[in-house]
XYZ file of C-alpha atoms in Angstrom:
132
model
C -119.298 13.775 18.640
C -116.186 13.689 16.608
C -113.619 16.541 17.326
C -111.515 17.780 14.258
C -108.586 19.782 15.018
C -107.746 23.009 13.333
C -104.176 22.605 12.666
C -103.449 19.500 11.011
C -99.341 18.663 9.709
C -98.524 18.671 6.335
C -97.157 15.296 5.015
C -95.906 16.820 1.660
C -92.734 17.256 0.961
C -91.058 20.332 -1.098
C -88.327 18.978 -3.681
C -87.572 22.812 -4.565
C -85.040 23.157 -1.322
C -83.752 19.267 -1.862
C -83.143 20.327 -6.031
C -81.000 23.606 -5.247
C -79.333 21.551 -3.220
C -78.185 18.973 -4.692
C -77.257 21.782 -7.965
C -75.130 23.271 -5.600
C -73.221 20.510 -4.868
C -72.748 19.450 -8.329
C -71.322 22.948 -8.747
C -69.186 22.904 -5.689
C -67.895 19.353 -6.608
C -67.464 20.695 -10.586
C -65.003 23.405 -9.995
C -63.095 21.662 -7.204
C -62.388 18.649 -9.242
C -61.421 20.320 -11.857
C -58.812 21.948 -8.960
C -57.381 18.976 -7.915
C -55.066 18.156 -10.727
C -52.934 20.900 -10.429
C -49.858 20.351 -9.124
C -48.471 22.098 -6.325
C -44.947 22.501 -7.586
C -44.883 25.595 -9.560
C -43.505 25.702 -13.269
C -43.420 27.547 -15.987
C -44.895 24.900 -18.337
C -43.877 25.079 -22.277
C -46.428 26.222 -25.021
C -47.661 24.002 -28.010
C -49.436 24.382 -31.128
C -52.087 22.120 -30.428
C -53.401 20.414 -26.703
C -53.707 16.914 -26.908
C -56.722 15.374 -24.433
C -55.720 15.518 -21.131
C -55.723 11.954 -19.840
C -55.522 11.700 -16.500
C -52.205 9.867 -14.715
C -51.716 8.512 -11.559
C -48.139 9.901 -11.144
C -46.695 12.761 -11.695
C -42.646 13.379 -12.215
C -41.950 17.079 -12.056
C -38.731 18.823 -13.004
C -37.357 22.453 -11.937
C -35.348 24.312 -13.407
C -32.448 23.717 -11.017
C -32.223 20.555 -11.395
C -34.487 19.033 -8.476
C -37.054 16.378 -9.108
C -40.685 16.003 -7.391
C -43.132 12.975 -7.814
C -46.409 13.722 -7.166
C -45.038 17.546 -5.341
C -42.663 15.201 -3.190
C -38.924 15.926 -3.504
C -37.144 12.869 -4.737
C -33.148 12.535 -4.818
C -31.928 11.661 -9.306
C -30.778 8.177 -7.378
C -34.301 7.813 -6.100
C -36.277 8.822 -8.646
C -36.254 5.403 -10.644
C -37.180 2.938 -7.973
C -39.860 5.854 -6.857
C -41.797 5.422 -10.424
C -41.383 1.748 -9.864
C -43.027 1.580 -6.523
C -45.799 4.170 -7.222
C -46.147 2.318 -11.030
C -45.990 -1.144 -9.301
C -50.431 -3.035 -8.993
C -51.329 -0.635 -11.595
C -53.259 -0.989 -14.258
C -52.149 2.178 -16.577
C -48.389 1.637 -16.291
C -47.535 5.942 -16.837
C -47.047 9.227 -15.407
C -46.682 12.949 -16.777
C -44.023 14.296 -17.213
C -44.436 18.726 -15.887
C -40.925 20.384 -16.434
C -40.284 24.048 -16.269
C -39.941 25.533 -19.787
C -36.561 26.496 -18.434
C -35.430 23.264 -17.320
C -32.186 21.286 -19.309
C -33.016 18.931 -21.939
C -30.493 16.269 -19.776
C -32.975 16.405 -16.641
C -36.207 15.372 -19.035
C -34.601 12.676 -20.983
C -33.732 11.547 -17.636
C -36.734 11.000 -16.608
C -37.433 9.870 -20.355
C -35.144 7.067 -20.253
C -36.668 5.395 -16.937
C -40.171 5.445 -18.455
C -38.705 3.765 -21.498
C -36.459 1.219 -19.350
C -39.098 -0.107 -17.770
C -41.447 0.100 -20.583
C -44.417 3.031 -19.298
C -45.814 5.210 -20.669
C -45.444 9.087 -20.814
C -47.177 12.482 -21.176
C -45.156 16.044 -21.458
C -47.542 18.224 -19.647
C -47.744 21.916 -22.025
C -50.336 24.816 -21.897
C -52.499 25.867 -24.536
C -50.967 28.585 -26.429
C -52.979 31.580 -27.267
């Protein structure tokens, strides 16, 4: 005599729950990745009529209105700035960095950073915000 069980385990796998989880993870990572490029140094960027494509650079040099310099959100003295930039870009395939200067920063402080790039043949980008 063959005895059958009434409650059999259903081996089917529902993809609906997994699809929801993957969609939520995708949205989470898209939102957090756009905020990841934001620097902690508070500078008011100058406005521009046109905005170029956002090309990420491995290094960001921020210049505050008081003439203080920051490399990747770390404060750096003016005398050590060149060596810090060179050390950070050594071994990088893309030898470029972005200058984030406050709109009230003195021109001489920005030119100082640009001269470092010219001396070592680094490419630079100057960060701006699009004028509305």
